PDB file of N, CA, C and O in Angstrom:
ATOM      1  N   ARG A   1     -50.252  28.334  16.756  1.00 64.00           N
ATOM      2  CA  ARG A   1     -49.389  26.971  16.863  1.00 64.00           C
ATOM      3  C   ARG A   1     -48.589  26.915  17.898  1.00 64.00           C
ATOM      4  O   ARG A   1     -47.595  27.660  18.135  1.00 64.00           O
ATOM      5  N   THR A   2     -48.568  25.721  18.539  1.00 65.00           N
ATOM      6  CA  THR A   2     -47.782  25.529  19.868  1.00 65.00           C
ATOM      7  C   THR A   2     -46.884  24.438  19.432  1.00 65.00           C
ATOM      8  O   THR A   2     -47.236  23.224  19.533  1.00 65.00           O
ATOM      9  N   ASP A   3     -45.740  24.510  19.122  1.00 70.00           N
ATOM     10  CA  ASP A   3     -45.013  23.669  19.009  1.00 70.00           C
ATOM     11  C   ASP A   3     -43.905  23.438  20.308  1.00 70.00           C
ATOM     12  O   ASP A   3     -42.838  23.899  20.170  1.00 70.00           O
ATOM     13  N   ALA A   4     -44.426  23.074  21.818  1.00 72.00           N
ATOM     14  CA  ALA A   4     -44.018  22.852  22.726  1.00 72.00           C
ATOM     15  C   ALA A   4     -42.571  21.704  22.484  1.00 72.00           C
ATOM     16  O   ALA A   4     -42.664  21.024  22.475  1.00 72.00           O
ATOM     17  N   VAL A   5     -41.566  22.153  23.227  1.00 75.00           N
ATOM     18  CA  VAL A   5     -40.374  21.282  23.195  1.00 75.00           C
ATOM     19  C   VAL A   5     -39.955  20.844  24.380  1.00 75.00           C
ATOM     20  O   VAL A   5     -40.179  21.647  25.673  1.00 75.00           O
ATOM     21  N   ARG A   6     -40.272  19.619  24.737  1.00 74.00           N
ATOM     22  CA  ARG A   6     -40.385  18.786  25.917  1.00 74.00           C
ATOM     23  C   ARG A   6     -38.720  18.753  26.701  1.00 74.00           C
ATOM     24  O   ARG A   6     -37.734  18.363  25.910  1.00 74.00           O
ATOM     25  N   ILE A   7     -38.592  19.500  27.407  1.00 79.00           N
ATOM     26  CA  ILE A   7     -37.432  19.313  28.306  1.00 79.00           C
ATOM     27  C   ILE A   7     -37.196  18.205  29.197  1.00 79.00           C
ATOM     28  O   ILE A   7     -38.192  17.947  30.155  1.00 79.00           O
ATOM     29  N   GLY A   8     -36.226  17.420  29.211  1.00 85.00           N
ATOM     30  CA  GLY A   8     -36.143  16.214  30.262  1.00 85.00           C
ATOM     31  C   GLY A   8     -36.024  15.277  29.676  1.00 85.00           C
ATOM     32  O   GLY A   8     -35.788  14.633  28.697  1.00 85.00           O
ATOM     33  N   SER A   9     -36.533  14.085  30.601  1.00 88.00           N
ATOM     34  CA  SER A   9     -36.029  12.761  30.020  1.00 88.00           C
ATOM     35  C   SER A   9     -37.637  12.028  29.332  1.00 88.00           C
ATOM     36  O   SER A   9     -38.548  12.416  29.711  1.00 88.00           O
ATOM     37  N   PRO A  10     -37.339  11.208  28.304  1.00 92.00           N
ATOM     38  CA  PRO A  10     -38.354  10.442  27.863  1.00 92.00           C
ATOM     39  C   PRO A  10     -39.286   9.595  29.249  1.00 92.00           C
ATOM     40  O   PRO A  10     -38.604   9.241  30.017  1.00 92.00           O
ATOM     41  N   ARG A  11     -40.484   9.652  28.840  1.00 92.00           N
ATOM     42  CA  ARG A  11     -41.176   8.770  30.082  1.00 92.00           C
ATOM     43  C   ARG A  11     -40.936   7.329  30.215  1.00 92.00           C
ATOM     44  O   ARG A  11     -40.831   6.991  31.391  1.00 92.00           O
ATOM     45  N   TRP A  12     -40.159   6.825  29.243  1.00 94.00           N
ATOM     46  CA  TRP A  12     -39.653   5.362  29.345  1.00 94.00           C
ATOM     47  C   TRP A  12     -38.416   4.991  30.374  1.00 94.00           C
ATOM     48  O   TRP A  12     -38.125   4.068  30.744  1.00 94.00           O
ATOM     49  N   LEU A  13     -37.924   6.319  30.433  1.00 95.00           N
ATOM     50  CA  LEU A  13     -36.304   6.243  30.787  1.00 95.00           C
ATOM     51  C   LEU A  13     -36.498   5.647  32.319  1.00 95.00           C
ATOM     52  O   LEU A  13     -35.553   4.741  32.751  1.00 95.00           O
ATOM     53  N   ALA A  14     -36.926   6.368  33.243  1.00 95.00           N
ATOM     54  CA  ALA A  14     -37.020   6.027  34.620  1.00 95.00           C
ATOM     55  C   ALA A  14     -37.464   4.503  34.952  1.00 95.00           C
ATOM     56  O   ALA A  14     -36.974   3.984  35.641  1.00 95.00           O
ATOM     57  N   PRO A  15     -38.491   4.370  34.422  1.00 96.00           N
ATOM     58  CA  PRO A  15     -39.039   2.797  34.535  1.00 96.00           C
ATOM     59  C   PRO A  15     -37.932   1.871  33.959  1.00 96.00           C
ATOM     60  O   PRO A  15     -37.539   0.720  34.689  1.00 96.00           O
ATOM     61  N   ALA A  16     -37.596   2.184  32.701  1.00 97.00           N
ATOM     62  CA  ALA A  16     -36.275   1.211  32.244  1.00 97.00           C
ATOM     63  C   ALA A  16     -35.188   0.864  33.170  1.00 97.00           C
ATOM     64  O   ALA A  16     -35.012   0.099  33.367  1.00 97.00           O
ATOM     65  N   MET A  17     -34.747   2.206  33.592  1.00 96.00           N
ATOM     66  CA  MET A  17     -33.482   2.233  34.376  1.00 96.00           C
ATOM     67  C   MET A  17     -33.828   1.540  35.802  1.00 96.00           C
ATOM     68  O   MET A  17     -32.977   0.473  36.014  1.00 96.00           O
ATOM     69  N   VAL A  18     -34.841   1.552  36.635  1.00 97.00           N
ATOM     70  CA  VAL A  18     -35.052   0.884  37.545  1.00 97.00           C
ATOM     71  C   VAL A  18     -35.456  -0.428  37.473  1.00 97.00           C
ATOM     72  O   VAL A  18     -34.610  -1.336  38.073  1.00 97.00           O
ATOM     73  N   ALA A  19     -36.233  -0.714  36.327  1.00 98.00           N
ATOM     74  CA  ALA A  19     -36.236  -2.164  35.866  1.00 98.00           C
ATOM     75  C   ALA A  19     -34.840  -2.842  35.734  1.00 98.00           C
ATOM     76  O   ALA A  19     -34.660  -4.196  36.182  1.00 98.00           O
ATOM     77  N   CYS A  20     -33.958  -1.988  35.158  1.00 98.00           N
ATOM     78  CA  CYS A  20     -32.632  -3.010  34.838  1.00 98.00           C
ATOM     79  C   CYS A  20     -31.873  -3.010  36.250  1.00 98.00           C
ATOM     80  O   CYS A  20     -31.341  -4.062  36.238  1.00 98.00           O
ATOM     81  N   PHE A  21     -31.811  -2.235  37.008  1.00 98.00           N
ATOM     82  CA  PHE A  21     -31.292  -2.206  38.526  1.00 98.00           C
ATOM     83  C   PHE A  21     -32.021  -3.438  39.123  1.00 98.00           C
ATOM     84  O   PHE A  21     -30.977  -4.360  39.589  1.00 98.00           O
ATOM     85  N   VAL A  22     -33.169  -3.599  39.022  1.00 98.00           N
ATOM     86  CA  VAL A  22     -34.124  -4.631  40.098  1.00 98.00           C
ATOM     87  C   VAL A  22     -33.775  -5.742  39.146  1.00 98.00           C
ATOM     88  O   VAL A  22     -33.542  -6.709  40.100  1.00 98.00           O
ATOM     89  N   ILE A  23     -34.024  -6.009  38.044  1.00 98.00           N
ATOM     90  CA  ILE A  23     -33.740  -7.536  37.500  1.00 98.00           C
ATOM     91  C   ILE A  23     -32.544  -7.995  37.703  1.00 98.00           C
ATOM     92  O   ILE A  23     -32.065  -9.070  37.804  1.00 98.00           O
ATOM     93  N   GLY A  24     -31.460  -6.820  37.154  1.00 98.00           N
ATOM     94  CA  GLY A  24     -30.023  -7.161  37.567  1.00 98.00           C
ATOM     95  C   GLY A  24     -29.790  -7.862  38.992  1.00 98.00           C
ATOM     96  O   GLY A  24     -28.804  -8.821  38.887  1.00 98.00           O
ATOM     97  N   LEU A  25     -30.011  -7.091  39.792  1.00 97.00           N
ATOM     98  CA  LEU A  25     -29.970  -7.574  41.362  1.00 97.00           C
ATOM     99  C   LEU A  25     -30.682  -9.026  41.536  1.00 97.00           C
ATOM    100  O   LEU A  25     -29.927  -9.656  42.110  1.00 97.00           O
ATOM    101  N   LEU A  26     -31.878  -8.895  41.057  1.00 96.00           N
ATOM    102  CA  LEU A  26     -32.561 -10.112  41.159  1.00 96.00           C
ATOM    103  C   LEU A  26     -31.856 -11.389  40.591  1.00 96.00           C
ATOM    104  O   LEU A  26     -31.838 -12.539  41.345  1.00 96.00           O
ATOM    105  N   TRP A  27     -31.403 -11.338  39.673  1.00 95.00           N
ATOM    106  CA  TRP A  27     -30.656 -12.288  38.801  1.00 95.00           C
ATOM    107  C   TRP A  27     -29.363 -12.807  39.606  1.00 95.00           C
ATOM    108  O   TRP A  27     -29.166 -14.266  39.529  1.00 95.00           O
ATOM    109  N   ILE A  28     -28.857 -11.846  40.242  1.00 95.00           N
ATOM    110  CA  ILE A  28     -27.378 -12.285  40.883  1.00 95.00           C
ATOM    111  C   ILE A  28     -27.823 -12.740  42.074  1.00 95.00           C
ATOM    112  O   ILE A  28     -27.258 -13.823  42.431  1.00 95.00           O
ATOM    113  N   VAL A  29     -29.137 -12.401  42.910  1.00 94.00           N
ATOM    114  CA  VAL A  29     -29.242 -13.119  44.339  1.00 94.00           C
ATOM    115  C   VAL A  29     -29.879 -14.166  44.021  1.00 94.00           C
ATOM    116  O   VAL A  29     -29.610 -15.194  44.669  1.00 94.00           O
ATOM    117  N   VAL A  30     -30.629 -14.500  43.003  1.00 93.00           N
ATOM    118  CA  VAL A  30     -31.155 -15.936  42.428  1.00 93.00           C
ATOM    119  C   VAL A  30     -29.971 -16.646  42.113  1.00 93.00           C
ATOM    120  O   VAL A  30     -30.145 -17.902  42.810  1.00 93.00           O
ATOM    121  N   TYR A  31     -29.305 -16.386  41.215  1.00 93.00           N
ATOM    122  CA  TYR A  31     -28.049 -17.130  41.204  1.00 93.00           C
ATOM    123  C   TYR A  31     -27.254 -17.617  42.366  1.00 93.00           C
ATOM    124  O   TYR A  31     -26.855 -18.742  42.584  1.00 93.00           O
ATOM    125  N   TYR A  32     -26.952 -16.798  43.438  1.00 91.00           N
ATOM    126  CA  TYR A  32     -26.389 -17.233  44.463  1.00 91.00           C
ATOM    127  C   TYR A  32     -27.278 -17.984  45.521  1.00 91.00           C
ATOM    128  O   TYR A  32     -26.551 -19.094  45.852  1.00 91.00           O
ATOM    129  N   ILE A  33     -28.596 -17.650  45.484  1.00 94.00           N
ATOM    130  CA  ILE A  33     -29.331 -18.631  46.514  1.00 94.00           C
ATOM    131  C   ILE A  33     -29.494 -19.930  46.237  1.00 94.00           C
ATOM    132  O   ILE A  33     -29.453 -20.778  47.035  1.00 94.00           O
ATOM    133  N   THR A  34     -29.668 -20.265  44.594  1.00 91.00           N
ATOM    134  CA  THR A  34     -29.751 -21.430  44.357  1.00 91.00           C
ATOM    135  C   THR A  34     -28.338 -22.140  44.151  1.00 91.00           C
ATOM    136  O   THR A  34     -28.540 -23.157  43.167  1.00 91.00           O
ATOM    137  N   THR A  35     -27.536 -21.266  44.560  1.00 86.00           N
ATOM    138  CA  THR A  35     -25.831 -22.170  44.358  1.00 86.00           C
ATOM    139  C   THR A  35     -25.718 -22.332  42.778  1.00 86.00           C
ATOM    140  O   THR A  35     -25.175 -23.550  42.355  1.00 86.00           O
ATOM    141  N   GLY A  36     -26.317 -21.625  41.685  1.00 83.00           N
ATOM    142  CA  GLY A  36     -25.805 -21.810  40.459  1.00 83.00           C
ATOM    143  C   GLY A  36     -26.972 -22.560  39.614  1.00 83.00           C
ATOM    144  O   GLY A  36     -26.732 -22.652  38.353  1.00 83.00           O
ATOM    145  N   ASP A  37     -27.893 -22.997  40.132  1.00 86.00           N
ATOM    146  CA  ASP A  37     -29.178 -23.876  39.793  1.00 86.00           C
ATOM    147  C   ASP A  37     -29.941 -22.860  38.651  1.00 86.00           C
ATOM    148  O   ASP A  37     -30.376 -23.276  37.503  1.00 86.00           O
ATOM    149  N   TYR A  38     -30.207 -22.115  39.209  1.00 85.00           N
ATOM    150  CA  TYR A  38     -31.017 -20.623  38.352  1.00 85.00           C
ATOM    151  C   TYR A  38     -30.406 -19.683  38.238  1.00 85.00           C
ATOM    152  O   TYR A  38     -29.527 -19.287  39.187  1.00 85.00           O
ATOM    153  N   PRO A  39     -30.559 -18.606  37.498  1.00 83.00           N
ATOM    154  CA  PRO A  39     -31.907 -18.745  36.450  1.00 83.00           C
ATOM    155  C   PRO A  39     -31.677 -19.335  35.238  1.00 83.00           C
ATOM    156  O   PRO A  39     -32.608 -20.159  34.805  1.00 83.00           O
ATOM    157  N   VAL A  40     -30.276 -19.803  34.866  1.00 84.00           N
ATOM    158  CA  VAL A  40     -30.393 -20.400  33.761  1.00 84.00           C
ATOM    159  C   VAL A  40     -28.925 -21.142  34.024  1.00 84.00           C
ATOM    160  O   VAL A  40     -27.766 -21.023  34.490  1.00 84.00           O
ATOM    161  N   ARG A  41     -29.299 -22.901  34.520  1.00 84.00           N
ATOM    162  CA  ARG A  41     -28.339 -23.822  34.763  1.00 84.00           C
ATOM    163  C   ARG A  41     -26.852 -23.831  34.242  1.00 84.00           C
ATOM    164  O   ARG A  41     -25.718 -24.005  34.615  1.00 84.00           O
ATOM    165  N   ASP A  42     -27.055 -23.911  32.822  1.00 86.00           N
ATOM    166  CA  ASP A  42     -26.146 -24.094  31.908  1.00 86.00           C
ATOM    167  C   ASP A  42     -24.958 -23.064  31.740  1.00 86.00           C
ATOM    168  O   ASP A  42     -24.231 -23.315  31.209  1.00 86.00           O
ATOM    169  N   LEU A  43     -25.329 -21.938  32.186  1.00 88.00           N
ATOM    170  CA  LEU A  43     -24.452 -20.729  31.751  1.00 88.00           C
ATOM    171  C   LEU A  43     -23.308 -20.348  32.874  1.00 88.00           C
ATOM    172  O   LEU A  43     -22.385 -19.818  32.580  1.00 88.00           O
ATOM    173  N   GLY A  44     -23.395 -21.041  34.092  1.00 86.00           N
ATOM    174  CA  GLY A  44     -22.612 -20.868  35.109  1.00 86.00           C
ATOM    175  C   GLY A  44     -22.253 -19.640  35.585  1.00 86.00           C
ATOM    176  O   GLY A  44     -23.119 -18.774  35.716  1.00 86.00           O
ATOM    177  N   LEU A  45     -21.084 -19.142  35.357  1.00 88.00           N
ATOM    178  CA  LEU A  45     -20.517 -17.848  35.643  1.00 88.00           C
ATOM    179  C   LEU A  45     -21.184 -16.667  35.013  1.00 88.00           C
ATOM    180  O   LEU A  45     -21.427 -15.605  35.146  1.00 88.00           O
ATOM    181  N   LEU A  46     -21.665 -17.054  33.625  1.00 93.00           N
ATOM    182  CA  LEU A  46     -22.090 -16.148  32.689  1.00 93.00           C
ATOM    183  C   LEU A  46     -23.541 -15.536  33.258  1.00 93.00           C
ATOM    184  O   LEU A  46     -23.647 -14.328  32.752  1.00 93.00           O
ATOM    185  N   ASN A  47     -24.045 -16.124  34.133  1.00 91.00           N
ATOM    186  CA  ASN A  47     -25.481 -15.666  34.755  1.00 91.00           C
ATOM    187  C   ASN A  47     -24.898 -14.272  35.519  1.00 91.00           C
ATOM    188  O   ASN A  47     -25.634 -13.333  35.556  1.00 91.00           O
ATOM    189  N   MET A  48     -23.524 -14.417  36.443  1.00 94.00           N
ATOM    190  CA  MET A  48     -23.222 -13.326  37.056  1.00 94.00           C
ATOM    191  C   MET A  48     -22.969 -12.158  35.849  1.00 94.00           C
ATOM    192  O   MET A  48     -23.276 -11.060  36.271  1.00 94.00           O
ATOM    193  N   ALA A  49     -22.349 -12.500  34.715  1.00 95.00           N
ATOM    194  CA  ALA A  49     -22.174 -11.367  34.062  1.00 95.00           C
ATOM    195  C   ALA A  49     -23.651 -10.663  33.107  1.00 95.00           C
ATOM    196  O   ALA A  49     -23.620  -9.383  32.863  1.00 95.00           O
ATOM    197  N   ILE A  50     -24.509 -11.321  33.005  1.00 95.00           N
ATOM    198  CA  ILE A  50     -25.808 -11.081  32.581  1.00 95.00           C
ATOM    199  C   ILE A  50     -26.612 -10.093  33.888  1.00 95.00           C
ATOM    200  O   ILE A  50     -26.808  -9.162  33.686  1.00 95.00           O
ATOM    201  N   GLY A  51     -26.306 -10.596  34.843  1.00 96.00           N
ATOM    202  CA  GLY A  51     -27.026  -9.876  35.978  1.00 96.00           C
ATOM    203  C   GLY A  51     -26.066  -8.381  36.254  1.00 96.00           C
ATOM    204  O   GLY A  51     -26.821  -7.264  36.264  1.00 96.00           O
ATOM    205  N   PHE A  52     -24.886  -8.398  36.144  1.00 97.00           N
ATOM    206  CA  PHE A  52     -23.826  -6.980  36.240  1.00 97.00           C
ATOM    207  C   PHE A  52     -24.436  -6.279  35.136  1.00 97.00           C
ATOM    208  O   PHE A  52     -24.037  -5.231  34.823  1.00 97.00           O
ATOM    209  N   GLY A  53     -24.219  -7.178  33.895  1.00 98.00           N
ATOM    210  CA  GLY A  53     -24.804  -6.303  32.273  1.00 98.00           C
ATOM    211  C   GLY A  53     -25.917  -5.455  32.561  1.00 98.00           C
ATOM    212  O   GLY A  53     -25.962  -4.639  31.996  1.00 98.00           O
ATOM    213  N   LEU A  54     -26.852  -6.076  33.316  1.00 98.00           N
ATOM    214  CA  LEU A  54     -28.231  -5.496  33.275  1.00 98.00           C
ATOM    215  C   LEU A  54     -28.055  -4.095  34.568  1.00 98.00           C
ATOM    216  O   LEU A  54     -28.656  -2.929  34.259  1.00 98.00           O
ATOM    217  N   ILE A  55     -27.390  -4.398  35.292  1.00 98.00           N
ATOM    218  CA  ILE A  55     -26.863  -3.291  36.150  1.00 98.00           C
ATOM    219  C   ILE A  55     -26.166  -2.006  35.555  1.00 98.00           C
ATOM    220  O   ILE A  55     -26.482  -0.934  35.720  1.00 98.00           O
ATOM    221  N   ILE A  56     -25.281  -2.288  34.785  1.00 98.00           N
ATOM    222  CA  ILE A  56     -24.752  -1.400  34.069  1.00 98.00           C
ATOM    223  C   ILE A  56     -25.389  -0.899  32.727  1.00 98.00           C
ATOM    224  O   ILE A  56     -25.198   0.456  32.903  1.00 98.00           O
ATOM    225  N   VAL A  57     -26.185  -1.294  32.345  1.00 98.00           N
ATOM    226  CA  VAL A  57     -27.177  -1.022  31.271  1.00 98.00           C
ATOM    227  C   VAL A  57     -28.177   0.172  32.417  1.00 98.00           C
ATOM    228  O   VAL A  57     -28.548   1.419  31.645  1.00 98.00           O
ATOM    229  N   GLY A  58     -28.482   0.044  33.374  1.00 97.00           N
ATOM    230  CA  GLY A  58     -29.240   0.633  34.577  1.00 97.00           C
ATOM    231  C   GLY A  58     -28.242   2.076  34.753  1.00 97.00           C
ATOM    232  O   GLY A  58     -28.650   3.229  34.530  1.00 97.00           O
ATOM    233  N   PHE A  59     -26.908   1.719  34.811  1.00 97.00           N
ATOM    234  CA  PHE A  59     -26.371   2.956  35.176  1.00 97.00           C
ATOM    235  C   PHE A  59     -26.259   3.877  33.975  1.00 97.00           C
ATOM    236  O   PHE A  59     -26.375   5.170  33.963  1.00 97.00           O
ATOM    237  N   VAL A  60     -26.094   3.145  32.405  1.00 97.00           N
ATOM    238  CA  VAL A  60     -25.969   4.176  31.514  1.00 97.00           C
ATOM    239  C   VAL A  60     -27.095   4.875  31.314  1.00 97.00           C
ATOM    240  O   VAL A  60     -27.269   5.909  31.031  1.00 97.00           O
ATOM    241  N   LEU A  61     -28.370   3.878  31.423  1.00 96.00           N
ATOM    242  CA  LEU A  61     -29.666   4.633  31.286  1.00 96.00           C
ATOM    243  C   LEU A  61     -29.624   6.168  32.246  1.00 96.00           C
ATOM    244  O   LEU A  61     -30.190   7.026  32.096  1.00 96.00           O
ATOM    245  N   SER A  62     -29.162   5.772  33.657  1.00 96.00           N
ATOM    246  CA  SER A  62     -29.185   7.104  34.674  1.00 96.00           C
ATOM    247  C   SER A  62     -28.594   8.053  34.261  1.00 96.00           C
ATOM    248  O   SER A  62     -28.806   8.948  34.560  1.00 96.00           O
ATOM    249  N   THR A  63     -27.448   8.068  33.300  1.00 94.00           N
ATOM    250  CA  THR A  63     -26.722   9.557  32.812  1.00 94.00           C
ATOM    251  C   THR A  63     -27.514  10.022  31.947  1.00 94.00           C
ATOM    252  O   THR A  63     -27.475  11.118  31.778  1.00 94.00           O
ATOM    253  N   ARG A  64     -28.528   9.569  31.513  1.00 92.00           N
ATOM    254  CA  ARG A  64     -29.608  10.469  30.558  1.00 92.00           C
ATOM    255  C   ARG A  64     -30.503  10.851  31.126  1.00 92.00           C
ATOM    256  O   ARG A  64     -31.653  11.756  30.558  1.00 92.00           O
ATOM    257  N   TRP A  65     -30.740  10.517  32.313  1.00 87.00           N
ATOM    258  CA  TRP A  65     -32.149  11.081  33.113  1.00 87.00           C
ATOM    259  C   TRP A  65     -31.905  12.391  33.536  1.00 87.00           C
ATOM    260  O   TRP A  65     -30.764  12.863  34.254  1.00 87.00           O
ATOM    261  N   LYS A  66     -32.956  13.133  33.387  1.00 86.00           N
ATOM    262  CA  LYS A  66     -33.002  14.661  33.635  1.00 86.00           C
ATOM    263  C   LYS A  66     -34.165  14.915  34.448  1.00 86.00           C
ATOM    264  O   LYS A  66     -34.790  14.624  34.621  1.00 86.00           O
TER     265      LYS A  66
END
């Protein structure tokens, strides 16, 4: 019987980390380029918080990457 223990990160971790970084950055860039009209017009500066929040999630995930 082989019960191998997998050492390292789960397979989903790296793609999720990169996706959070990229989506967060794009969210902020789109907000600046469209002068606040997009991604969500009614949120105002909360759009910045969403973008930075995604980037922070990416950093948190990066601490678990081995």
